[in-house]
């Protein structure tokens, strides 16, 4: 019903991101989507990848501050207005979105988001019949 | 002919007049010591023999006093098989044991207090190396001696009862504010208890009230100058003429800059709460070393490693014995400040020994915005929070003449969980540490979170500190 996103603490200076990417490369893990939420001194690098739990283990072994967290990945048609419809479903139910980002996968739009009310979001997704991805969908990519 | 004679006579008169002017000039320059005000010439200009005799007498008395009133000192003296009667002259001080900051910490809070609590009228506190601050109690007599020393200091700067004097040291547990305050009142000048902060209002008062004297840290003086520029206040608009600057190390260049920008003469003031507070020593108008109130505080310079006494002129660790203190007397207290002593009568007329500029520390204490900070204090806070690895770095800098402290800590891998997927969550953790640091250090520190294993493993004490200030 949800997928694992990795949150990684990286300092805002050169060389810190490449260290993380090198670990993933060595472990043969494919990055599907990523985004950085940053402040002046550090950033939280959010990552969707092919095998999140294995990636997490490898990064921890390398001494990186990393943690998995569950996020929703909603699949929508790659057409104008679809994202608005999806988000509207949640806002009407009174669910606020902590953060969101999106990418294209096999011709479909994927909306990644996290909310403070996971249980209610889960119920809305089931009720509204929205299609969501799970970790297995990501591992099939390879 | 008559005219020529008359002219010659005038010439002679003029010559006599010039001669008279020369004589006045020579008289005033040769006897210029008479022009410098001295608050207590009996003590400040005492002959060396009289001073030594007085110090010896007072040392005997203070040793006897602590022997009977402070178990810590009695035990120490008994261990060394010393009786108060063994101490008769000031040279006998060499027999006495040293007191360290650690002794003060081990006897927290009142273990070294000699006077009964009913006699204590004031308690100040300064930074301890870890956890507990250093507590110093003062009797009414102590506060009187302190005011006397502060009066000597202000008078040496040329301050009189006609001055309006603003004290911009921190009021509170720190000794700077109240210490200077009582001295200004003692000489009868008008004191403005400005305290720190609210710089713009302070500047308005400096201008509108015609404030003539200022006591603050030298870096705050420069900050005032900067704020003046920002507000468009010129040095011609203000009447400051004397500055009492201390509580942190400063340089001759800083002095020149402060004097130039504020239009005053800046004097050094030195003190530490373990011994008394500001005015343990002070510069005179010669600005050549700070005169020590040595009838109250006996100075020695030692080699900080071998603890051997060093001859005058050599740089070493400054040690003070309080000769008259009742609340918390200290015997041979190791200040950890490195400097040298300059004996000899000063051009100002004072015979009291002077100390040179503080050249450094024999421990890792930092002075940031006038507040003493020990890296071990930061360590104790970091160790108390499991979210961080037991590694840290203090980065001290001076930006726009104000000291800044940044504390770098590593986030611990095990504690980095899914909740940290937004910067807001990480900020919260930073703020938690910053608040704890503020309560322990008494100054604000900016926290910088680092990734695991990015702070270099320390090799000894100083590896915990990067001091970028060029002092």
Coordinates of C-alpha atoms in Angstrom, one line a residue:
Chain A
X1 CA 0.0 0.0 0.0
X2 CA 3.0 2.3 0.5
X3 CA 6.6 2.4 -0.5
X4 CA 9.9 3.0 1.4
X5 CA 11.6 6.2 0.8
X6 CA 15.1 6.7 2.1
X7 CA 15.9 10.0 4.0
X8 CA 19.6 10.7 4.0
X9 CA 21.3 13.5 6.0
X10 CA 23.9 15.2 3.9
X11 CA 25.9 18.3 4.6
X12 CA 25.8 21.2 2.2
X13 CA 29.4 20.9 0.9
X14 CA 31.0 19.3 -2.1
X15 CA 31.7 15.6 -2.0
X16 CA 28.9 14.6 0.4
X17 CA 26.4 13.6 -2.3
X18 CA 28.8 11.6 -4.3
X19 CA 29.7 9.5 -1.3
X20 CA 26.1 8.3 -1.1
X21 CA 25.7 7.8 -4.8
X22 CA 28.9 5.8 -4.9
X23 CA 27.6 3.4 -2.3
X24 CA 24.4 2.8 -4.3
X25 CA 26.4 2.4 -7.5
X26 CA 28.6 -0.3 -5.9
X27 CA 25.5 -2.1 -4.6
X28 CA 24.0 -2.0 -8.1
X29 CA 20.9 -0.1 -6.8
X30 CA 18.9 1.9 -9.3
X31 CA 17.7 5.4 -8.3
X32 CA 14.1 6.0 -9.5
X33 CA 13.5 9.4 -8.2
X34 CA 15.2 11.8 -5.7
X35 CA 14.8 15.2 -4.3
X36 CA 16.7 17.4 -1.8
X37 CA 15.1 19.5 0.9
X38 CA 17.9 21.8 2.0
X39 CA 18.8 24.5 4.5
X40 CA 22.0 26.6 4.4
X41 CA 24.1 23.9 6.2
X42 CA 22.6 20.6 5.4
X43 CA 20.0 18.8 3.2
X44 CA 17.7 15.9 3.6
X45 CA 18.2 13.8 0.4
X46 CA 15.0 11.8 -0.3
X47 CA 15.4 8.8 -2.5
X48 CA 13.1 6.3 -4.2
X49 CA 15.2 3.3 -5.4
X50 CA 14.9 -0.2 -6.7
X51 CA 15.6 -2.0 -3.4
X52 CA 15.1 0.5 -0.6
X53 CA 15.8 -1.9 2.4
X54 CA 19.0 -3.3 0.9
X55 CA 20.1 0.2 -0.1
X56 CA 19.5 1.4 3.5
X57 CA 21.6 -1.5 4.9
X58 CA 24.5 -0.7 2.5
X59 CA 24.4 3.0 3.3
X60 CA 24.4 2.3 7.0
X61 CA 27.4 0.1 6.6
X62 CA 29.1 3.0 4.9
X63 CA 28.4 5.2 7.9
X64 CA 25.7 7.3 6.3
X65 CA 22.9 8.8 8.4
X66 CA 20.0 7.2 6.6
X67 CA 16.5 6.1 7.6
X68 CA 13.6 4.5 5.7
X69 CA 10.1 6.1 6.0
X70 CA 6.9 5.1 4.4
X71 CA 5.4 7.3 1.8
X72 CA 2.5 6.9 -0.7
X73 CA 3.2 6.6 -4.4
X74 CA 0.1 7.3 -6.4
X75 CA 0.0 6.3 -10.1
X76 CA -1.9 8.7 -12.3
X77 CA -2.4 9.1 -16.1
X78 CA 0.2 11.3 -17.7
X79 CA -2.4 13.9 -18.6
X80 CA -3.2 17.5 -17.6
X81 CA -5.4 17.8 -14.5
X82 CA -4.8 14.3 -13.0
X83 CA -2.5 15.5 -10.3
X84 CA -5.1 18.1 -9.3
X85 CA -7.8 15.5 -9.0
X86 CA -5.6 13.3 -6.9
X87 CA -4.6 16.0 -4.5
X88 CA -8.1 17.3 -4.3
X89 CA -9.3 13.9 -3.0
X90 CA -7.0 14.3 -0.1
X91 CA -7.6 18.0 0.6
X92 CA -11.4 17.4 0.7
X93 CA -10.8 14.8 3.3
X94 CA -8.9 17.3 5.4
X95 CA -5.5 15.7 4.9
X96 CA -2.6 18.0 4.6
X97 CA 0.5 17.0 2.7
X98 CA 3.9 17.4 4.4
X99 CA 5.8 17.2 1.1
X100 CA 5.3 15.9 -2.4
X101 CA 7.3 15.3 -5.5
X102 CA 6.6 13.5 -8.8
X103 CA 8.2 11.6 -11.6
X104 CA 7.3 9.6 -14.7
X105 CA 7.6 5.8 -14.7
X106 CA 6.6 3.7 -17.8
X107 CA 4.4 6.5 -19.2
X108 CA 2.6 7.0 -15.9
X109 CA 2.9 9.9 -13.5
X110 CA 3.9 8.9 -10.0
X111 CA 3.1 11.3 -7.1
X112 CA 5.1 10.7 -4.0
X113 CA 3.8 12.3 -0.8
X114 CA 3.8 12.1 2.9
X115 CA 1.1 13.2 5.2
X116 CA 0.8 13.6 8.9
X117 CA -2.3 11.4 9.0
X118 CA -1.2 8.1 7.4
X119 CA -4.2 6.1 8.5
X120 CA -6.8 8.4 7.1
X121 CA -4.8 8.7 3.8
X122 CA -4.8 4.9 3.5
X123 CA -8.5 4.8 3.9
X124 CA -9.1 7.6 1.4
X125 CA -6.9 5.8 -1.1
X126 CA -8.9 2.6 -0.7
X127 CA -12.2 4.4 -0.9
X128 CA -11.4 6.5 -3.9
X129 CA -9.8 3.6 -5.8
X130 CA -6.6 5.4 -6.5
X131 CA -3.8 3.1 -7.7
X132 CA -0.7 3.1 -5.5
X133 CA 2.7 1.4 -5.9
X134 CA 4.4 -0.8 -3.4
X135 CA 8.0 -1.8 -2.9
X136 CA 7.6 -4.8 -5.2
X137 CA 6.6 -2.5 -8.1
X138 CA 9.9 -0.8 -7.6
X139 CA 12.1 -3.9 -7.6
X140 CA 10.5 -5.1 -10.9
X141 CA 12.0 -2.1 -12.6
X142 CA 15.5 -3.7 -12.8
Chain B
X1 CA 68.5 105.8 21.4
X2 CA 65.8 105.8 24.0
X3 CA 63.6 103.9 21.6
X4 CA 66.4 101.3 21.1
X5 CA 67.0 101.0 24.8
X6 CA 63.3 100.7 25.4
X7 CA 63.1 98.0 22.7
X8 CA 66.1 96.2 24.3
X9 CA 64.3 96.3 27.6
X10 CA 61.2 94.8 26.1
X11 CA 63.3 92.2 24.5
X12 CA 64.7 91.4 27.9
X13 CA 61.3 91.2 29.4
X14 CA 60.2 88.9 26.6
X15 CA 63.3 86.8 27.2
X16 CA 62.4 86.5 30.9
X17 CA 58.9 85.6 30.0
X18 CA 60.1 82.8 27.7
X19 CA 62.4 81.6 30.4
X20 CA 59.5 81.5 32.9
X21 CA 57.4 79.5 30.4
X22 CA 60.3 77.0 30.1
X23 CA 60.6 76.8 33.8
X24 CA 56.9 76.1 34.2
X25 CA 57.1 73.5 31.4
X26 CA 60.1 71.8 33.1
X27 CA 58.5 71.9 36.5
X28 CA 55.3 70.3 35.2
X29 CA 57.1 67.6 33.2
X30 CA 59.7 66.8 35.9
X31 CA 57.1 66.6 38.6
X32 CA 54.3 65.3 36.4
X33 CA 53.5 62.5 38.9
X34 CA 51.7 65.1 40.9
X35 CA 49.3 65.6 38.0
X36 CA 47.9 62.1 38.1
X37 CA 45.0 61.5 40.5
X38 CA 45.5 58.6 42.8
X39 CA 42.6 57.3 44.9
X40 CA 44.6 55.8 47.8
X41 CA 48.2 57.1 47.6
X42 CA 48.9 55.4 51.0
X43 CA 48.5 52.0 49.5
X44 CA 49.1 52.6 45.8
X45 CA 52.4 54.5 46.3
X46 CA 53.6 52.6 49.4
X47 CA 57.3 51.9 49.6
X48 CA 58.3 48.4 48.6
X49 CA 59.5 47.6 52.1
X50 CA 56.2 48.8 53.7
X51 CA 54.2 46.8 51.1
X52 CA 56.1 43.6 51.8
X53 CA 55.7 44.0 55.5
X54 CA 51.9 44.6 55.1
X55 CA 51.6 41.7 52.7
X56 CA 53.5 39.4 55.2
X57 CA 51.2 40.4 58.0
X58 CA 48.1 39.9 56.0
X59 CA 49.3 36.6 54.6
X60 CA 49.8 35.3 58.2
X61 CA 46.3 36.4 59.1
X62 CA 44.6 34.9 56.1
X63 CA 46.4 31.6 56.5
X64 CA 45.3 31.5 60.1
X65 CA 41.7 32.4 59.1
X66 CA 41.4 29.7 56.5
X67 CA 43.1 27.2 58.7
X68 CA 40.3 27.6 61.3
X69 CA 37.4 28.1 58.9
X70 CA 37.9 26.0 55.8
X71 CA 38.4 22.3 56.3
X72 CA 39.8 22.0 52.8
X73 CA 42.7 24.3 53.6
X74 CA 43.3 22.9 57.1
X75 CA 43.6 19.4 55.6
X76 CA 45.9 20.6 52.9
X77 CA 48.2 22.5 55.3
X78 CA 48.2 19.7 57.8
X79 CA 49.3 17.3 55.0
X80 CA 52.2 19.6 54.4
X81 CA 52.8 19.9 58.1
X82 CA 52.3 23.7 58.0
X83 CA 50.9 25.7 60.9
X84 CA 49.7 29.2 60.5
X85 CA 52.6 30.4 62.7
X86 CA 55.0 29.1 60.1
X87 CA 53.8 31.9 57.8
X88 CA 55.2 35.2 58.9
X89 CA 56.6 37.0 55.9
X90 CA 55.4 37.3 52.3
X91 CA 58.3 35.0 51.3
X92 CA 56.8 32.2 53.3
X93 CA 54.1 32.0 50.6
X94 CA 56.3 29.6 48.8
X95 CA 55.5 27.0 51.5
X96 CA 51.8 27.2 50.7
X97 CA 49.9 24.8 48.4
X98 CA 48.2 25.9 45.2
X99 CA 44.5 26.1 44.7
X100 CA 43.0 25.2 41.3
X101 CA 39.7 25.5 39.5
X102 CA 39.2 21.8 40.1
X103 CA 39.4 22.4 43.9
X104 CA 36.6 24.9 43.5
X105 CA 34.6 22.5 41.5
X106 CA 35.2 19.6 44.0
X107 CA 34.0 21.8 46.8
X108 CA 30.9 23.1 45.1
X109 CA 29.0 25.0 46.2
X110 CA 30.1 26.4 49.6
X111 CA 33.1 24.1 50.5
X112 CA 35.7 26.9 50.2
X113 CA 33.6 29.6 51.9
X114 CA 35.2 30.8 55.1
X115 CA 32.6 33.2 56.4
X116 CA 29.3 31.9 57.9
X117 CA 26.4 32.3 55.6
X118 CA 24.9 35.0 57.8
X119 CA 27.9 37.2 56.9
X120 CA 27.6 36.7 53.1
X121 CA 25.7 39.6 51.4
X122 CA 26.3 38.7 47.8
X123 CA 26.9 35.6 45.7
X124 CA 28.3 35.6 42.2
X125 CA 28.9 32.6 39.9
X126 CA 31.2 32.0 37.0
X127 CA 31.7 29.2 34.5
X128 CA 32.9 25.9 35.9
X129 CA 34.8 23.5 33.7
X130 CA 31.9 21.0 33.7
X131 CA 28.4 21.0 35.1
X132 CA 28.6 23.1 38.2
X133 CA 29.5 26.8 38.1
X134 CA 32.0 28.4 40.5
X135 CA 30.2 30.0 43.4
X136 CA 31.8 33.0 45.1
X137 CA 30.3 34.6 48.2
X138 CA 31.2 38.1 49.4
X139 CA 30.9 39.6 52.9
X140 CA 30.1 43.3 53.4
X141 CA 33.8 43.9 53.9
X142 CA 34.6 42.1 50.7
X143 CA 32.2 44.2 48.7
X144 CA 33.8 47.3 50.3
X145 CA 37.3 46.2 49.3
X146 CA 36.0 45.5 45.8
X147 CA 34.5 49.0 45.6
X148 CA 37.8 50.5 46.9
X149 CA 39.8 48.6 44.2
X150 CA 37.4 49.7 41.5
X151 CA 37.6 53.3 42.8
X152 CA 41.4 53.1 42.5
X153 CA 41.0 51.8 39.0
X154 CA 38.6 54.5 37.8
X155 CA 40.7 57.2 39.4
X156 CA 43.7 55.9 37.6
X157 CA 41.8 56.4 34.4
X158 CA 41.1 60.0 35.4
X159 CA 37.4 59.5 36.3
X160 CA 36.0 61.8 38.9
X161 CA 32.7 62.5 40.6
X162 CA 31.9 64.9 37.7
X163 CA 31.7 62.0 35.2
X164 CA 28.6 60.2 34.0
X165 CA 29.7 56.6 33.7
X166 CA 27.9 53.8 31.8
X167 CA 28.4 50.2 32.8
X168 CA 27.7 48.0 29.8
X169 CA 29.1 44.7 31.3
X170 CA 26.5 42.0 32.0
X171 CA 24.7 42.6 35.3
X172 CA 23.8 39.4 37.1
X173 CA 25.8 36.4 38.1
X174 CA 28.8 37.7 36.1
X175 CA 30.9 40.0 38.3
X176 CA 31.5 42.6 35.6
X177 CA 28.3 44.7 35.9
X178 CA 27.8 45.0 39.6
X179 CA 31.6 45.2 40.3
X180 CA 32.1 48.2 38.1
X181 CA 28.8 49.7 39.2
X182 CA 29.8 49.8 42.9
X183 CA 33.1 51.4 42.0
X184 CA 31.5 54.2 40.1
X185 CA 29.1 54.9 43.0
X186 CA 32.0 54.8 45.4
X187 CA 33.9 57.6 43.8
X188 CA 30.6 59.6 43.5
X189 CA 30.3 59.6 39.7
X190 CA 26.8 59.0 38.2
X191 CA 26.4 55.4 37.2
X192 CA 24.2 54.3 34.3
X193 CA 23.5 50.6 34.7
X194 CA 23.2 50.0 30.9
X195 CA 24.0 46.3 31.0
X196 CA 24.4 44.5 27.7
X197 CA 22.1 44.6 24.7
X198 CA 19.8 47.3 23.5
X199 CA 22.7 49.1 21.8
X200 CA 20.6 51.7 20.0
X201 CA 19.0 52.9 23.2
X202 CA 22.3 52.9 25.0
X203 CA 23.8 55.1 22.2
X204 CA 20.9 57.5 22.5
X205 CA 21.7 57.9 26.2
X206 CA 25.4 58.2 25.6
X207 CA 24.6 61.1 23.2
X208 CA 21.7 62.8 25.0
X209 CA 23.0 62.5 28.6
X210 CA 26.6 63.4 27.6
X211 CA 27.9 60.2 29.1
X212 CA 31.7 60.5 29.6
X213 CA 32.8 57.0 30.8
X214 CA 32.1 53.6 29.5
X215 CA 32.8 50.1 30.9
X216 CA 32.4 47.1 28.6
X217 CA 34.2 44.5 26.7
X218 CA 36.5 45.8 24.0
X219 CA 34.6 44.0 21.3
X220 CA 31.3 45.5 22.5
X221 CA 33.0 49.0 22.3
X222 CA 33.8 48.3 18.6
X223 CA 30.2 47.1 18.1
X224 CA 29.0 50.4 19.6
X225 CA 31.2 52.2 17.1
X226 CA 29.7 50.3 14.3
X227 CA 26.2 50.9 15.5
X228 CA 27.1 54.6 15.7
X229 CA 28.1 54.6 12.0
X230 CA 24.8 52.8 11.2
X231 CA 22.7 55.4 13.0
X232 CA 24.7 58.3 11.7
X233 CA 26.0 59.4 15.1
X234 CA 29.4 61.0 14.8
X235 CA 32.1 60.9 17.5
X236 CA 31.7 64.7 17.7
X237 CA 28.1 64.2 18.8
X238 CA 29.1 62.2 22.0
X239 CA 31.3 63.1 25.0
X240 CA 32.8 59.8 25.9
X241 CA 36.4 60.3 27.1
X242 CA 37.3 57.2 29.2
X243 CA 36.7 53.5 28.5
X244 CA 37.3 50.7 31.0
X245 CA 37.7 47.7 28.8
X246 CA 38.3 44.1 29.9
X247 CA 36.9 40.6 30.5
X248 CA 38.4 39.4 27.3
X249 CA 41.8 39.6 25.5
X250 CA 42.4 42.5 23.2
X251 CA 45.2 44.0 21.2
X252 CA 46.9 47.3 20.9
X253 CA 45.4 47.6 17.4
X254 CA 42.0 47.2 18.9
X255 CA 42.7 49.9 21.4
X256 CA 43.8 52.3 18.7
X257 CA 40.7 51.6 16.7
X258 CA 38.3 52.0 19.7
X259 CA 40.1 55.2 20.8
X260 CA 39.9 56.6 17.3
X261 CA 36.2 55.7 16.6
X262 CA 34.7 56.6 20.0
X263 CA 37.0 59.5 20.7
X264 CA 38.1 58.3 24.1
X265 CA 41.1 56.8 25.9
X266 CA 40.7 53.1 26.4
X267 CA 42.2 51.5 29.5
X268 CA 42.6 47.8 30.4
X269 CA 40.9 46.4 33.4
X270 CA 41.6 42.9 34.7
X271 CA 39.9 40.6 37.2
X272 CA 38.4 37.2 37.9
X273 CA 35.6 36.3 40.1
X274 CA 37.5 33.6 41.9
X275 CA 39.8 36.3 43.3
X276 CA 37.3 39.2 43.4
X277 CA 36.0 40.5 40.0
X278 CA 37.0 43.4 37.8
X279 CA 39.7 45.7 39.3
X280 CA 42.2 43.1 40.5
X281 CA 44.5 45.2 38.3
X282 CA 44.0 48.3 36.1
X283 CA 46.1 50.4 33.8
X284 CA 47.0 54.0 34.6
X285 CA 47.3 56.9 32.2
X286 CA 50.7 55.6 31.1
X287 CA 48.9 52.6 29.6
X288 CA 52.0 50.5 30.3
X289 CA 50.9 47.4 32.3
X290 CA 48.1 47.0 34.8
X291 CA 48.7 48.0 38.4
X292 CA 47.7 45.2 40.8
X293 CA 46.0 46.0 44.0
X294 CA 48.7 44.0 45.7
X295 CA 47.8 44.9 49.3
X296 CA 44.7 42.8 48.6
X297 CA 45.8 40.4 45.9
X298 CA 49.3 39.0 46.0
X299 CA 50.5 38.0 42.6
X300 CA 53.1 35.4 41.6
X301 CA 54.2 34.0 38.3
X302 CA 54.9 30.3 38.0
X303 CA 55.9 27.8 35.4
X304 CA 52.6 26.0 34.8
X305 CA 54.3 22.7 34.3
X306 CA 56.9 22.5 37.1
X307 CA 55.0 25.0 39.3
X308 CA 58.4 26.7 40.0
X309 CA 58.2 30.4 40.8
X310 CA 59.6 32.6 38.0
X311 CA 61.5 35.8 38.4
X312 CA 59.9 39.2 37.5
X313 CA 59.8 39.8 33.8
X314 CA 59.4 36.2 32.7
X315 CA 56.1 35.0 31.3
X316 CA 54.3 32.3 33.1
X317 CA 51.0 31.5 34.8
X318 CA 49.6 34.2 37.1
X319 CA 48.8 33.1 40.6
X320 CA 46.8 35.1 43.2
X321 CA 46.5 34.9 46.9
X322 CA 43.7 37.0 48.4
X323 CA 45.2 38.8 51.4
X324 CA 42.1 40.3 52.9
X325 CA 39.1 38.4 51.6
X326 CA 36.6 37.0 54.1
X327 CA 33.9 35.3 52.0
X328 CA 35.9 33.0 49.9
X329 CA 39.7 33.5 50.3
X330 CA 42.0 31.6 48.0
X331 CA 45.6 30.7 48.6
X332 CA 47.8 30.7 45.5
X333 CA 44.9 30.4 43.1
X334 CA 46.1 29.4 39.6
X335 CA 44.4 31.7 37.2
X336 CA 45.7 29.9 34.1
X337 CA 46.3 33.3 32.6
X338 CA 49.8 33.6 31.1
X339 CA 51.5 37.0 31.6
X340 CA 54.6 38.6 33.2
X341 CA 55.0 41.0 36.1
X342 CA 56.7 44.4 35.7
X343 CA 58.1 45.7 39.0
X344 CA 59.3 49.3 39.6
X345 CA 57.8 52.6 40.2
X346 CA 55.6 53.7 37.4
X347 CA 55.7 57.2 35.8
X348 CA 52.3 57.8 37.3
X349 CA 53.8 57.6 40.8
X350 CA 52.3 54.2 41.8
X351 CA 54.7 51.7 43.2
X352 CA 52.4 48.7 42.9
X353 CA 53.6 45.9 40.6
X354 CA 52.1 45.8 37.1
X355 CA 51.1 42.9 35.0
X356 CA 51.6 42.8 31.3
X357 CA 49.0 41.8 28.7
X358 CA 47.5 38.3 29.0
X359 CA 49.4 36.4 26.4
X360 CA 47.4 33.2 26.5
X361 CA 46.0 30.5 28.7
X362 CA 47.6 27.4 30.2
X363 CA 44.4 25.5 29.8
X364 CA 41.8 25.4 27.1
X365 CA 39.4 28.0 28.4
X366 CA 38.0 30.4 25.8
X367 CA 36.7 33.9 26.4
X368 CA 33.7 34.5 24.2
X369 CA 31.9 37.8 24.4
X370 CA 33.5 38.2 27.8
X371 CA 32.2 34.9 29.1
X372 CA 34.5 32.1 30.1
X373 CA 33.8 28.9 28.1
X374 CA 35.4 25.6 28.6
X375 CA 35.2 22.9 25.8
X376 CA 34.5 20.4 28.6
X377 CA 31.2 22.3 29.3
X378 CA 30.1 21.7 25.7
X379 CA 31.3 18.1 26.0
X380 CA 29.1 17.5 29.0
X381 CA 26.0 18.7 27.1
X382 CA 26.8 16.7 24.0
X383 CA 27.3 13.5 26.0
X384 CA 23.9 14.0 27.7
X385 CA 22.1 13.8 24.4
X386 CA 22.1 10.3 22.9
X387 CA 21.1 11.7 19.5
X388 CA 24.7 12.9 19.0
X389 CA 28.0 11.1 18.8
X390 CA 30.5 11.9 21.6
X391 CA 32.5 14.2 19.3
X392 CA 32.3 17.9 18.9
X393 CA 34.1 21.0 17.7
X394 CA 33.9 24.6 18.8
X395 CA 34.5 27.1 16.1
X396 CA 35.0 30.6 17.5
X397 CA 35.1 33.6 15.2
X398 CA 34.7 37.4 15.3
X399 CA 32.2 38.8 12.9
X400 CA 31.6 42.6 12.8
X401 CA 33.5 42.8 16.1
X402 CA 31.2 40.3 17.9
X403 CA 32.4 36.9 18.9
X404 CA 30.5 34.0 17.5
X405 CA 30.5 30.4 18.7
X406 CA 29.5 27.5 16.6
X407 CA 29.3 24.0 18.0
X408 CA 29.6 21.2 15.5
X409 CA 28.2 17.8 16.4
X410 CA 27.7 14.6 14.6
X411 CA 24.3 13.1 14.3
X412 CA 24.4 9.5 15.5
X413 CA 23.4 7.0 12.9
X414 CA 21.2 4.9 15.2
X415 CA 19.2 8.0 16.1
X416 CA 18.6 9.1 12.6
X417 CA 15.1 7.7 12.0
X418 CA 12.3 8.1 9.5
X419 CA 11.0 11.2 11.4
X420 CA 14.0 13.1 10.1
X421 CA 12.8 13.2 6.5
X422 CA 12.2 17.0 6.7
X423 CA 14.6 19.8 7.6
X424 CA 12.1 21.0 10.2
X425 CA 12.6 17.8 12.2
X426 CA 16.3 18.2 12.1
X427 CA 16.0 21.9 13.1
X428 CA 14.0 20.8 16.2
X429 CA 16.9 18.6 17.2
X430 CA 19.4 21.5 16.6
X431 CA 17.3 23.8 18.7
X432 CA 17.1 21.3 21.6
X433 CA 20.9 21.2 21.7
X434 CA 21.2 25.0 21.3
X435 CA 18.9 25.6 24.2
X436 CA 20.8 23.2 26.5
X437 CA 24.1 24.8 25.5
X438 CA 22.7 28.3 26.2
X439 CA 21.7 27.3 29.7
X440 CA 25.1 25.8 30.5
X441 CA 27.4 28.3 28.8
X442 CA 25.3 31.5 29.4
X443 CA 26.0 32.5 25.8
X444 CA 24.2 31.5 22.6
X445 CA 25.9 29.0 20.4
X446 CA 24.9 28.1 16.8
X447 CA 24.6 24.4 16.4
X448 CA 25.8 22.8 13.2
X449 CA 24.9 19.2 12.6
X450 CA 27.4 17.1 10.8
X451 CA 27.1 13.7 9.1
X452 CA 28.4 10.7 11.1
X453 CA 32.2 10.4 11.3
X454 CA 33.0 13.8 9.7
X455 CA 34.5 15.5 12.8
X456 CA 38.1 14.6 13.2
X457 CA 38.9 12.5 16.2
X458 CA 40.5 14.7 18.7
X459 CA 44.1 14.3 19.6
X460 CA 44.3 16.2 22.9
X461 CA 42.3 19.1 24.3
X462 CA 42.9 21.9 21.8
X463 CA 41.8 19.7 19.0
X464 CA 38.2 20.5 20.1
X465 CA 38.6 24.2 19.2
X466 CA 39.1 26.2 16.1
X467 CA 39.6 29.9 17.1
X468 CA 39.6 32.0 14.0
X469 CA 39.8 35.3 15.9
X470 CA 43.1 37.0 15.4
X471 CA 44.0 38.2 18.8

